[in-house]
Coordinates of C-alpha atoms in Angstrom, one line a residue:
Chain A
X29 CA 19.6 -4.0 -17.1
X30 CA 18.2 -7.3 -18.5
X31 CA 14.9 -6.2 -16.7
X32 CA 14.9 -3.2 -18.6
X33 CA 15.1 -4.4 -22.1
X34 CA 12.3 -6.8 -21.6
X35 CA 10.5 -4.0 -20.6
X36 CA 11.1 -2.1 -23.6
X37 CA 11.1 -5.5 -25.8
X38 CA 7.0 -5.6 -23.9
X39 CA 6.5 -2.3 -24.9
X40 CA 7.6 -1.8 -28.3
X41 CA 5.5 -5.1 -28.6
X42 CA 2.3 -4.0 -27.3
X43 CA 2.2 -0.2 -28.6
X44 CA 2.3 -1.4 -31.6
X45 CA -0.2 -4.1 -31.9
X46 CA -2.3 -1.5 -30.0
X47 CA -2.3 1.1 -31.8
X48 CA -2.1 -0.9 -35.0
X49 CA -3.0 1.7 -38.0
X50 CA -3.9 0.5 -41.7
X51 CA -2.8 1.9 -44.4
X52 CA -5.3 2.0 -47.6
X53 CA -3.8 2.6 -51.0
X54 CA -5.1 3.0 -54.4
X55 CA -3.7 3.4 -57.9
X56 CA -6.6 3.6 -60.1
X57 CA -8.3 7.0 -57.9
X58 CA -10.0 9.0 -60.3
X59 CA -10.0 13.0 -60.6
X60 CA -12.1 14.9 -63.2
X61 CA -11.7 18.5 -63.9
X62 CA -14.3 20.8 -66.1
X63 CA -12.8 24.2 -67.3
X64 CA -15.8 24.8 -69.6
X65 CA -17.0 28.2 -70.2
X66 CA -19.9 28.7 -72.6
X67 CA -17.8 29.1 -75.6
X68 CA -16.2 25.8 -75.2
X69 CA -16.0 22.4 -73.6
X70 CA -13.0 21.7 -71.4
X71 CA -13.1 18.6 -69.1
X72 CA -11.0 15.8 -68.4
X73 CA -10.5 12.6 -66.5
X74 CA -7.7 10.6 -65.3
X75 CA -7.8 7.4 -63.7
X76 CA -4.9 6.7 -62.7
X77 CA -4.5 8.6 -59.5
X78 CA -2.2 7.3 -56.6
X79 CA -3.7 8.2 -53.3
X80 CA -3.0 6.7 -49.8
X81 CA -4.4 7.2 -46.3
X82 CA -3.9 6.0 -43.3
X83 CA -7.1 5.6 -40.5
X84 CA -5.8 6.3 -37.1
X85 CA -3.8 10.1 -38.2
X86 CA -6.4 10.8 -41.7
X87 CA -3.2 11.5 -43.2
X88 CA -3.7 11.5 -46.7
X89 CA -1.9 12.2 -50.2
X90 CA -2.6 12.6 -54.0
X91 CA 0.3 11.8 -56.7
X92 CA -1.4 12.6 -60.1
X93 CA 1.0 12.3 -63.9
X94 CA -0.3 15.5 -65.7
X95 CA -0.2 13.6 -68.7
X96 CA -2.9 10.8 -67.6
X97 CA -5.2 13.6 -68.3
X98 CA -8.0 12.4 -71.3
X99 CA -9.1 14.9 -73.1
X100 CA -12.3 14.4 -75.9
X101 CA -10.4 16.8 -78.1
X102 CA -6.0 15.7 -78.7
X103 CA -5.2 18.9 -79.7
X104 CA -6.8 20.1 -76.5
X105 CA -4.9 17.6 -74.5
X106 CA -1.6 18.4 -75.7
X107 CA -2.1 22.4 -75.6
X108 CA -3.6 21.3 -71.6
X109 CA -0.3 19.7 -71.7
X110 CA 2.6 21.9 -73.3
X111 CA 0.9 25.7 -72.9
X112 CA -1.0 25.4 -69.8
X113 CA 0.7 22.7 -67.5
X114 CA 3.9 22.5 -69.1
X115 CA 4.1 18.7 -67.9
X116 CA 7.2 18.2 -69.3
X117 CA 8.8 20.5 -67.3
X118 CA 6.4 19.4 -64.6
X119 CA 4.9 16.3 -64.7
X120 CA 3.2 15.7 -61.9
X121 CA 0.4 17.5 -59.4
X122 CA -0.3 16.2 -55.3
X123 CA -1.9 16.7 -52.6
X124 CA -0.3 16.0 -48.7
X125 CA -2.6 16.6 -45.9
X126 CA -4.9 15.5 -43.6
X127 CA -8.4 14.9 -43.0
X128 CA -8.9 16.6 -39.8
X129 CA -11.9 15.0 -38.5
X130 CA -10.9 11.6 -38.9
X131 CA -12.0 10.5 -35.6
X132 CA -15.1 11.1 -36.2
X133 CA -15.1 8.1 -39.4
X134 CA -15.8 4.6 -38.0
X135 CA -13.8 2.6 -40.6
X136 CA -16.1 -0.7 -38.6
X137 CA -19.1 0.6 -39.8
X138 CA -20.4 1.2 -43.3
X139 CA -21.6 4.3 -43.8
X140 CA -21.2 7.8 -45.0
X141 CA -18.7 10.6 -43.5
X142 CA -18.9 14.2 -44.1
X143 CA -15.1 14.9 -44.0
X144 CA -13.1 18.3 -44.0
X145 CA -9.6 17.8 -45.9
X146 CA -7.1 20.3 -45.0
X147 CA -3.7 20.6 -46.9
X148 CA -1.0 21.8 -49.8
X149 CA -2.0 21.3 -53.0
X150 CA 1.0 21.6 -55.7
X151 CA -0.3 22.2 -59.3
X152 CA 1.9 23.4 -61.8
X153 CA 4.6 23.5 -59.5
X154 CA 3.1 25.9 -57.1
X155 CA 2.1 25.2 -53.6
X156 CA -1.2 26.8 -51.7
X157 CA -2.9 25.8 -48.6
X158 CA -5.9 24.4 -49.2
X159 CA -9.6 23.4 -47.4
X160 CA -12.7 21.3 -49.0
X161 CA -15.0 19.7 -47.7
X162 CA -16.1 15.8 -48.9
X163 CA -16.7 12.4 -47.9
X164 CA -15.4 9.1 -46.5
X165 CA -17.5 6.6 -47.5
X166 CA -17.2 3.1 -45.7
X167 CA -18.8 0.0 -47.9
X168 CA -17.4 -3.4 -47.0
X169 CA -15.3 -2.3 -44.9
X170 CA -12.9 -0.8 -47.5
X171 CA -13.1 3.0 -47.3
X172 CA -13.7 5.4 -50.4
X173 CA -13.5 9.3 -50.5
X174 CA -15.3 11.7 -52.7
X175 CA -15.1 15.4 -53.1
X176 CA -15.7 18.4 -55.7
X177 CA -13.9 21.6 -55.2
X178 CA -12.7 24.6 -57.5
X179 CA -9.3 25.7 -57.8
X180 CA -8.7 29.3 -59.5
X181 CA -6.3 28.6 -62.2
X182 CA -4.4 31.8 -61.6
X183 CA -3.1 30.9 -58.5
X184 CA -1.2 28.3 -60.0
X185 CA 0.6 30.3 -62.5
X186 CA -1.4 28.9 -65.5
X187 CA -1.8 31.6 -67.1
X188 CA -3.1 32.3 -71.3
X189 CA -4.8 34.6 -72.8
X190 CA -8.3 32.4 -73.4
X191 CA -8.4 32.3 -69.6
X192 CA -11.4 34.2 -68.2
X193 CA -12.8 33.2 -72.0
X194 CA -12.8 30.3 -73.8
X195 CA -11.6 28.3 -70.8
X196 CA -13.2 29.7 -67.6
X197 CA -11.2 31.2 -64.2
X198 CA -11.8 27.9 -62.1
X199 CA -12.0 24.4 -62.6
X200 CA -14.2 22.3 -60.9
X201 CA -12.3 19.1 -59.7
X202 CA -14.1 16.1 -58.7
X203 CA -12.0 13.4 -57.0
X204 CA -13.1 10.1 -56.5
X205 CA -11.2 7.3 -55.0
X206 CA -12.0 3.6 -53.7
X207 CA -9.4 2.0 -51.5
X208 CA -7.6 -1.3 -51.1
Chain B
X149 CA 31.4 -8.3 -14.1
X150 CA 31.1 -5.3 -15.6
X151 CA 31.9 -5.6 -19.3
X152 CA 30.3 -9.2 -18.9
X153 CA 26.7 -7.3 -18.1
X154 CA 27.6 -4.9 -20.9
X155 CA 28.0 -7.6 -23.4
X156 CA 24.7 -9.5 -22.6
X157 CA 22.8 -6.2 -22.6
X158 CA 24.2 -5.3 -26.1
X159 CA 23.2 -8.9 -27.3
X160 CA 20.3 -8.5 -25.7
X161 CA 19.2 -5.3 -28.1
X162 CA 20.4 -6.6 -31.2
X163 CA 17.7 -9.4 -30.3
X164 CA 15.0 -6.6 -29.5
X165 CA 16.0 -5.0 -32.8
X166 CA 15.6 -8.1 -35.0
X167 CA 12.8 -9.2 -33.5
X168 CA 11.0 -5.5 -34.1
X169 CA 12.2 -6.2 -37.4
X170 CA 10.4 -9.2 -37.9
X171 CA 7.3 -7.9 -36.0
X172 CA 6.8 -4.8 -38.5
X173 CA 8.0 -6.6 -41.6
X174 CA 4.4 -8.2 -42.1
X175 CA 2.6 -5.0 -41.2
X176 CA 4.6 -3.0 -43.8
X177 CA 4.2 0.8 -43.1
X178 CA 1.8 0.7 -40.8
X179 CA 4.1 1.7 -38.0
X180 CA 2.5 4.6 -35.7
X181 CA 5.8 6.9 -37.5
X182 CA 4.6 6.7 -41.0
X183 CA 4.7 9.5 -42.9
X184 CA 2.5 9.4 -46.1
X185 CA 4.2 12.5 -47.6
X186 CA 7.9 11.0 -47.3
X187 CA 6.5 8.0 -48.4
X188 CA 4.8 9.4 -51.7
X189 CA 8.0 11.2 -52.5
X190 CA 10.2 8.4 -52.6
X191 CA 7.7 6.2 -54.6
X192 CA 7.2 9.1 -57.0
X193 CA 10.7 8.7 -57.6
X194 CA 11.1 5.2 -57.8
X195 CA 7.8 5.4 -60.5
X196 CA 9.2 8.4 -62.7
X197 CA 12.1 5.8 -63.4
X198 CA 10.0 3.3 -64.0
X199 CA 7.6 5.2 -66.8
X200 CA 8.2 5.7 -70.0
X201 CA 7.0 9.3 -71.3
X202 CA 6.1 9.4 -74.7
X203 CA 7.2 12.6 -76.4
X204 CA 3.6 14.6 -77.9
X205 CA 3.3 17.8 -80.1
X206 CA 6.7 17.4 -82.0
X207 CA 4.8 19.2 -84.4
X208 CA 1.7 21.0 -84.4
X209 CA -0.7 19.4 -87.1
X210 CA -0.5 16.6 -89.2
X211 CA 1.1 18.6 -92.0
X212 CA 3.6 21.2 -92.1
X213 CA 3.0 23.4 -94.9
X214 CA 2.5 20.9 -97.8
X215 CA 3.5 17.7 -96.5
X216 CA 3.5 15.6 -94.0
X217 CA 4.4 15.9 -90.6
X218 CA 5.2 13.2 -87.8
X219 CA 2.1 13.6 -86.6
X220 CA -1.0 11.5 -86.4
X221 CA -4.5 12.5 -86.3
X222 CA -5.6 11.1 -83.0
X223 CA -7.5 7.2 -82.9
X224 CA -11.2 8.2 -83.5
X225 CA -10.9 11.3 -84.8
X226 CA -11.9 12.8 -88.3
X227 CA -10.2 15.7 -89.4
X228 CA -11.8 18.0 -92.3
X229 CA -8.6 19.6 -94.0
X230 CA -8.8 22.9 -96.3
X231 CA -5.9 23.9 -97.8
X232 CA -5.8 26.5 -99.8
X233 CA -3.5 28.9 -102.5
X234 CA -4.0 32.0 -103.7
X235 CA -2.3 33.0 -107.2
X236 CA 1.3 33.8 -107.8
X237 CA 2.5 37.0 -105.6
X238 CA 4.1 38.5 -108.9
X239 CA 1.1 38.2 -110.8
X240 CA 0.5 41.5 -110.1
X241 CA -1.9 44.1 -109.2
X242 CA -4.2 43.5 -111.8
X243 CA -4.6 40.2 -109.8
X244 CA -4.5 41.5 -106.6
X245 CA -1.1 40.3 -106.0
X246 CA -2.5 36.6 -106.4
X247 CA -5.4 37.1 -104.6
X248 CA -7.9 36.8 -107.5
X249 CA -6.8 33.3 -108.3
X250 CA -7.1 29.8 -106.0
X251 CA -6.0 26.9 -106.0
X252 CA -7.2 24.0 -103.7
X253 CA -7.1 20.9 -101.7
X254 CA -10.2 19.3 -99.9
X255 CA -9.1 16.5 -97.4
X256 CA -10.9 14.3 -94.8
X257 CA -8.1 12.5 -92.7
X258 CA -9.0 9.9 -89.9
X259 CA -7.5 8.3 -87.3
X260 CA -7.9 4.3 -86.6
X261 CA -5.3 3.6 -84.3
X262 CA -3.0 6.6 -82.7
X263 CA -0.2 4.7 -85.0
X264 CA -2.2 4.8 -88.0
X265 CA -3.8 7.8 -90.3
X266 CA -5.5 7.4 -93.4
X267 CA -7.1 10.0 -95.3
X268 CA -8.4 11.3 -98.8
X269 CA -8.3 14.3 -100.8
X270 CA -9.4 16.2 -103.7
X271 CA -6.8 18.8 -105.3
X272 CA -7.7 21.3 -107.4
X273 CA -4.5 21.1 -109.4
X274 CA -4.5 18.4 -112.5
X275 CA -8.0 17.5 -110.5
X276 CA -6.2 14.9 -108.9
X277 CA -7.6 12.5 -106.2
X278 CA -5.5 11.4 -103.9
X279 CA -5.0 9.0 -100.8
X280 CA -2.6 8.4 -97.8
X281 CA -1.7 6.1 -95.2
X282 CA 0.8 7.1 -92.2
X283 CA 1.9 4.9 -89.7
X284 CA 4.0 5.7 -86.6
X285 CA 6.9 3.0 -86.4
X286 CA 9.2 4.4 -83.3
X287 CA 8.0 7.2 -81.0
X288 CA 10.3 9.2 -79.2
X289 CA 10.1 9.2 -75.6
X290 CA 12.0 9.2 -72.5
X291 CA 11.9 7.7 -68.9
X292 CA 12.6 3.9 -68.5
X293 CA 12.7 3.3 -72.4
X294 CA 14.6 6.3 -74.2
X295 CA 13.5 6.7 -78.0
X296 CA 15.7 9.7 -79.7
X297 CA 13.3 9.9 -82.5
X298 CA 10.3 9.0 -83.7
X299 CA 10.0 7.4 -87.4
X300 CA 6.8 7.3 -89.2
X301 CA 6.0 5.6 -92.6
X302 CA 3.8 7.6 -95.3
X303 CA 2.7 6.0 -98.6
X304 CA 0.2 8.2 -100.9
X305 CA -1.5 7.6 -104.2
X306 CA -2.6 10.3 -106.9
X307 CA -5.0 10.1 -109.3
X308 CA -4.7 12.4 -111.8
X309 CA -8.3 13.2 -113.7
X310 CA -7.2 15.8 -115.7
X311 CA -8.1 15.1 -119.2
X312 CA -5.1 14.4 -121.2
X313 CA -3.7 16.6 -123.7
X314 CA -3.5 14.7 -127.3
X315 CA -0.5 12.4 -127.6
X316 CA 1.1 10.0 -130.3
X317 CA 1.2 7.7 -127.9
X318 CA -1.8 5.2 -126.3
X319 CA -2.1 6.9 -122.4
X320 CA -3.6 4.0 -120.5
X321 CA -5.7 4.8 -117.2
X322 CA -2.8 3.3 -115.2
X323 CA -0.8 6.6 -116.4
X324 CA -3.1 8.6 -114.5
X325 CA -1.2 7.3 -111.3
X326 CA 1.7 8.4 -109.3
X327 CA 2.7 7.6 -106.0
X328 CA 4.5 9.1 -102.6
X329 CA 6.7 6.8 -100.5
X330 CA 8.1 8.9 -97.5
X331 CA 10.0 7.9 -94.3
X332 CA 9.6 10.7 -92.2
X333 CA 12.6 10.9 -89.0
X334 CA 11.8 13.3 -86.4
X335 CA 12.6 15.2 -83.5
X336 CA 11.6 17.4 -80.7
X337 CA 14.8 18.8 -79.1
X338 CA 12.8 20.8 -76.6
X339 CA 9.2 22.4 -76.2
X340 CA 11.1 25.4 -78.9
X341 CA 12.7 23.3 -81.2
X342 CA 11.7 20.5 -83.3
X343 CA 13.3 19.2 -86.6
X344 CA 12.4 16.4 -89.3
X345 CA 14.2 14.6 -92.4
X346 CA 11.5 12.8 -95.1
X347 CA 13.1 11.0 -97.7
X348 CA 11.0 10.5 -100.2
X349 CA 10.3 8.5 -103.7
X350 CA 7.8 9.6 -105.9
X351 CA 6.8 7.2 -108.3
X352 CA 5.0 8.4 -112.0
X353 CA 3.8 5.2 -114.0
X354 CA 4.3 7.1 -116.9
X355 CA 7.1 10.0 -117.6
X356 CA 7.0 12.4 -120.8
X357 CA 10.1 11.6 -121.7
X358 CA 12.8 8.5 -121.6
X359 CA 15.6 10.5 -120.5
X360 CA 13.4 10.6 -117.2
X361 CA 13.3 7.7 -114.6
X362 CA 10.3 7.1 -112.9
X363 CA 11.5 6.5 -109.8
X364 CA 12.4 10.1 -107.9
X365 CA 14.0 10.7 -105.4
X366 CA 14.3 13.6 -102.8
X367 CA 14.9 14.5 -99.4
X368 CA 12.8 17.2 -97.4
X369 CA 13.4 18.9 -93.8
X370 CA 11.2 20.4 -91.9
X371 CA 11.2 22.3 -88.8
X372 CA 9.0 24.1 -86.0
X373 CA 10.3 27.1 -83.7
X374 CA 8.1 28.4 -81.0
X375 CA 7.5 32.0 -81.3
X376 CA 5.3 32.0 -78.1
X377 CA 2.9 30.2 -76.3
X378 CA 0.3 30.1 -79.6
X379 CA 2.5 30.5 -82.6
X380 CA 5.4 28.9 -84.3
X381 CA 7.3 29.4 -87.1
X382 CA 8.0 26.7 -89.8
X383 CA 9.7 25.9 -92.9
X384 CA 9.9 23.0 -95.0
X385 CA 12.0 22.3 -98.3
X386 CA 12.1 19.5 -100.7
X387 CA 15.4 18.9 -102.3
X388 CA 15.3 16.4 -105.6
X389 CA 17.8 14.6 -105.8
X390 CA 16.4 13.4 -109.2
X391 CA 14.0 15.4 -111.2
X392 CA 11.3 15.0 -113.3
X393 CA 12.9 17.9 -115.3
X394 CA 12.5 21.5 -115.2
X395 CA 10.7 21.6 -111.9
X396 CA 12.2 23.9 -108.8
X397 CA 12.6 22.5 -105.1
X398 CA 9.2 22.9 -102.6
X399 CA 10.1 26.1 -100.5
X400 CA 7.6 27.0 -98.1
X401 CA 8.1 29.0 -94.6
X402 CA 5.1 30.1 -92.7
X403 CA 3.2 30.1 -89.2
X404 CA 1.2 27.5 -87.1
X405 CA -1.4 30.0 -85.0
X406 CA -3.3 27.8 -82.5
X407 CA -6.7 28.9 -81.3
X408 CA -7.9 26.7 -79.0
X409 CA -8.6 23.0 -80.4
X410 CA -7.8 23.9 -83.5
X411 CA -4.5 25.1 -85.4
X412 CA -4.2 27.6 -88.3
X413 CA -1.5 27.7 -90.8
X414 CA -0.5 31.1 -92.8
X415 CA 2.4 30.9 -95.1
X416 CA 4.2 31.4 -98.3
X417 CA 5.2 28.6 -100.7
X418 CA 6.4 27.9 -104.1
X419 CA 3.9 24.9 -104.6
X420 CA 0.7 25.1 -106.5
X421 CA 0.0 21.6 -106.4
X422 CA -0.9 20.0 -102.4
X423 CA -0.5 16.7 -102.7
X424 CA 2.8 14.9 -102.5
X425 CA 3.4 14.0 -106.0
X426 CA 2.4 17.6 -107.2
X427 CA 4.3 19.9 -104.9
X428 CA 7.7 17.7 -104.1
X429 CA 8.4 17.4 -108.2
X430 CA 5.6 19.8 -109.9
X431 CA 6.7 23.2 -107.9
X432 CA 7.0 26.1 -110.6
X433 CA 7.2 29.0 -109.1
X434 CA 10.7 30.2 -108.1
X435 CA 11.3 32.6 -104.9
X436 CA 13.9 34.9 -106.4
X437 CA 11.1 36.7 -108.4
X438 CA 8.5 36.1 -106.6
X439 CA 6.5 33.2 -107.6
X440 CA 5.1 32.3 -104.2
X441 CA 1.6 31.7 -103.4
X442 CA 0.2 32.9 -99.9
X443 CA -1.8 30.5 -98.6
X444 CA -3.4 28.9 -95.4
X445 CA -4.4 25.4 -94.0
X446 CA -7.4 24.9 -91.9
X447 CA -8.1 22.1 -89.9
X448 CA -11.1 21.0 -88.2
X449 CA -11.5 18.0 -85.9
X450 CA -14.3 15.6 -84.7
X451 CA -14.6 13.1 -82.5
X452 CA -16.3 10.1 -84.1
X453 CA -14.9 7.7 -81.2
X454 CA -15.0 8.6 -78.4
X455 CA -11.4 7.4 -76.2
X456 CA -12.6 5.4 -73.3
X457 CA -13.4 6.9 -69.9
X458 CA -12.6 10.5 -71.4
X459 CA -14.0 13.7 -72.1
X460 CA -17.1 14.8 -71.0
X461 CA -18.1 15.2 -67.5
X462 CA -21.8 15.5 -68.2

């Protein structure tokens, strides 16, 4: 009996310290979105993005406040806010996934890694599979990620009639995040 | 033997346990069982206590119909106001129903802070000048600090320029001068509702006559109802609780269109005169027979500052 839990007590010891993963975590991760159509300018930024990731899996999430959005134009921020996003009913936007070719990133060795990020990305309250491409970039040894990709508004159920006109069908999103 | 065994193997665990503990306390989460996503949830819940959420678009522009709202014009931004009134509804047909005649107010508003407005204006009516500062004091908000209303402070100045009629009596250029002191309470019950109370005191530094004090006061209430996702319907009215004699209450009710960045406002009012002095104790025209003006408010904003690390993507 007393064998046995030294065994385990070795065990839980060494898988641990084996496979030891890190987490990296950021608060300050910065997304951009441009909904500009030729009739007007729609972008904004936001950085204040809450990302993690962890090495070994590439499991990764997103946690973005709605209302950390900057706009150039207020009125344009609040309408993004109470007619489009309704971030008072919904405040916030994430991703959850993974980045499926983790193994490939050496988080030793500086560099940069083409990486494919597969996942669920809830806007607005609505949840769709996703797939983008981007990268991992490794500088000091603290890992960074990069990515653009377009999101068709309408498959969030944001929904107005300037849609298609004065703001255009997709937004481009450009996410940029350095880790600690 | 048996139950002794038992007893040391128990111990035994409890030790394993602990000292698992105390191996994973200094690695925090890195444990091979992690899960990011459960993990995100419960810190999204332990941060949306911890955030206060300032309340935004209690109203849709800066002003209502005539006067203020609780809103400010945004830090950095300029805001080129027209507001404009066509003649008296019962004027006729030979006036087109008011239609023919105009009367207006040319404003440039600016933000310095997103607590504090100031602006200027030029009114057709008396051809007054006039200017205003508004400050937030309280926002309403919710989350970790809850805030039921929001309370700004709005102080304007009128210049009359209007060249005065002859009098018995010496009219120094002080007399040319009245002024608006307004605390404006409001509140956004929900994204359809939103309601505010302005007290007000308008202050004349001259008055025709002695029976009339030159202090005023009033109290106006305003309110916003969304219609649908681009239009509300709002109303204002000024009661005075002292007058400066022979003057009607401000009644105005009328629609806030937004089109994109900009909002538009249609309605019908008593009031001739725009600024504060002029419509909240000057109104003429009386509802029950039609003196209203139909009239409209356009606004136009521009970013003289721009708010760091926003906007523009390229």
């Amino acid at each position: 009996m007393m064998n046995k839990a030294t065994l385990v007590l070795f065990l839980v010891t060494f898988s641990f310290s084996l496979h030891a993963q890190k987490l990296f975590s950021t608060k300050t991760g910065q997304i951009r979105f441009n909904a500009s159509s030729p009739l007007e300018q729609i972008a904004a930024i936001n950085n204040q993005v809450d990302s993690k990731m962890i090495d070994k899996t590439g499991q990764i999430v997103f946690s973005v406040l709605i209302k950390s959005f900057k706009f150039e134009n207020q009125l344009m921020e609040d309408h993004f806010n109470e007619n489009y996003l309704e971030s008072s009913k919904i405040p916030k936007a994430d991703f959850k996934g993974f980045i499926s070719n983790i193994a490939s990133v050496n988080f030793a060795k500086d560099g940069k890694y083409p990486a494919v990020f597969i996942g669920t990305l809830t806007i607005h309250g609505v949840q769709q599979k996703v797939s983008t491409t981007g990268d991992v970039i490794i500088a000091d040894g603290t890992p960074s990620i990069s990515g653009v990709f377009k999101i068709k508004l309408a498959d969030y159920g944001i929904v107005g009639s300037y849609i298609g006109g004065k703001i255009a069908n997709e937004a481009e999103v450009t996410v940029n995040c350095k880790y600690q | 033997m048996e139950t002794y065994n038992h007893n040391r193997s128990k111990k035994l665990l409890w030790c394993i346990a602990l000292f698992s503990i105390a191996y994973l306390l200094p690695h925090s989460a890195v444990a091979q069982t992690t899960d990011l996503f459960k993990l995100q949830d419960e810190q999204d819940k332990k941060d949306a206590k911890e955030k206060t959420d300032i309340t935004t678009s209690i109203f849709k522009s800066t002003r209502l119909i005539n006067g203020q709202t609780i809103e400010n014009t945004g830090a950095g931004i300029l805001d080129l106001r027209i507001s404009h009134r066509f003649g008296m509804v019962n004027t006729g047909a030979y006036n087109f129903f008011g239609l023919d005649q105009a009367t207006m107010r040319l404003g440039l508003d600016y933000g310095i802070t997103n607590r504090l407005e100031v602006g200027i204006g030029r009114s057709t009516f008396n051809k007054e000048f006039d200017g205003f500062f508004k400050y937030r004091i309280l926002r309403q908000s919710t989350g970790k600090t809850e805030m039921p209303i929001s309370i700004s402070l709005a102080e304007t100045g009128v210049w009359r320029s209007l060249k005065d009629p002859a009098t018995t009596y010496q009219i120094n250029y002080s007399d040319h001068f009245s002024f608006a002191s307004q605390l404006i309470l409001a509140r956004k019950f929900n994204d359809y509702f939103s309601l505010q109370l302005i007290p007000t005191m308008v202050h004349y530094n001259i008055v025709a006559d002695k029976e009339i004090k030159n202090d005023l006061y009033s109290m106006g209430v305003g309110f916003r109802a969304r219609l649908s996702r681009r239009v509300n319907l709002t109303g204002e009215y000024y009661y005075q609780i002292t007058q400066l004699g022979g003057y009607k209450n401000s009644a105005s009710v009328g629609f806030d269109i937004e089109t994109g960045g900009h909002v538009f406002q249609l309605f019908f009012t008593n009031s001739t005169g725009i600024n504060e002095s002029s419509f909240i104790t000057q109104t003429q025209g009386l509802w029950s027979n039609g003196g209203v003006h139909f009239g409209f408010n356009i606004s136009r904003v521009f970013t003289v500052v721009k708010p760091k690390n926003a906007g523009r993507t390229n």
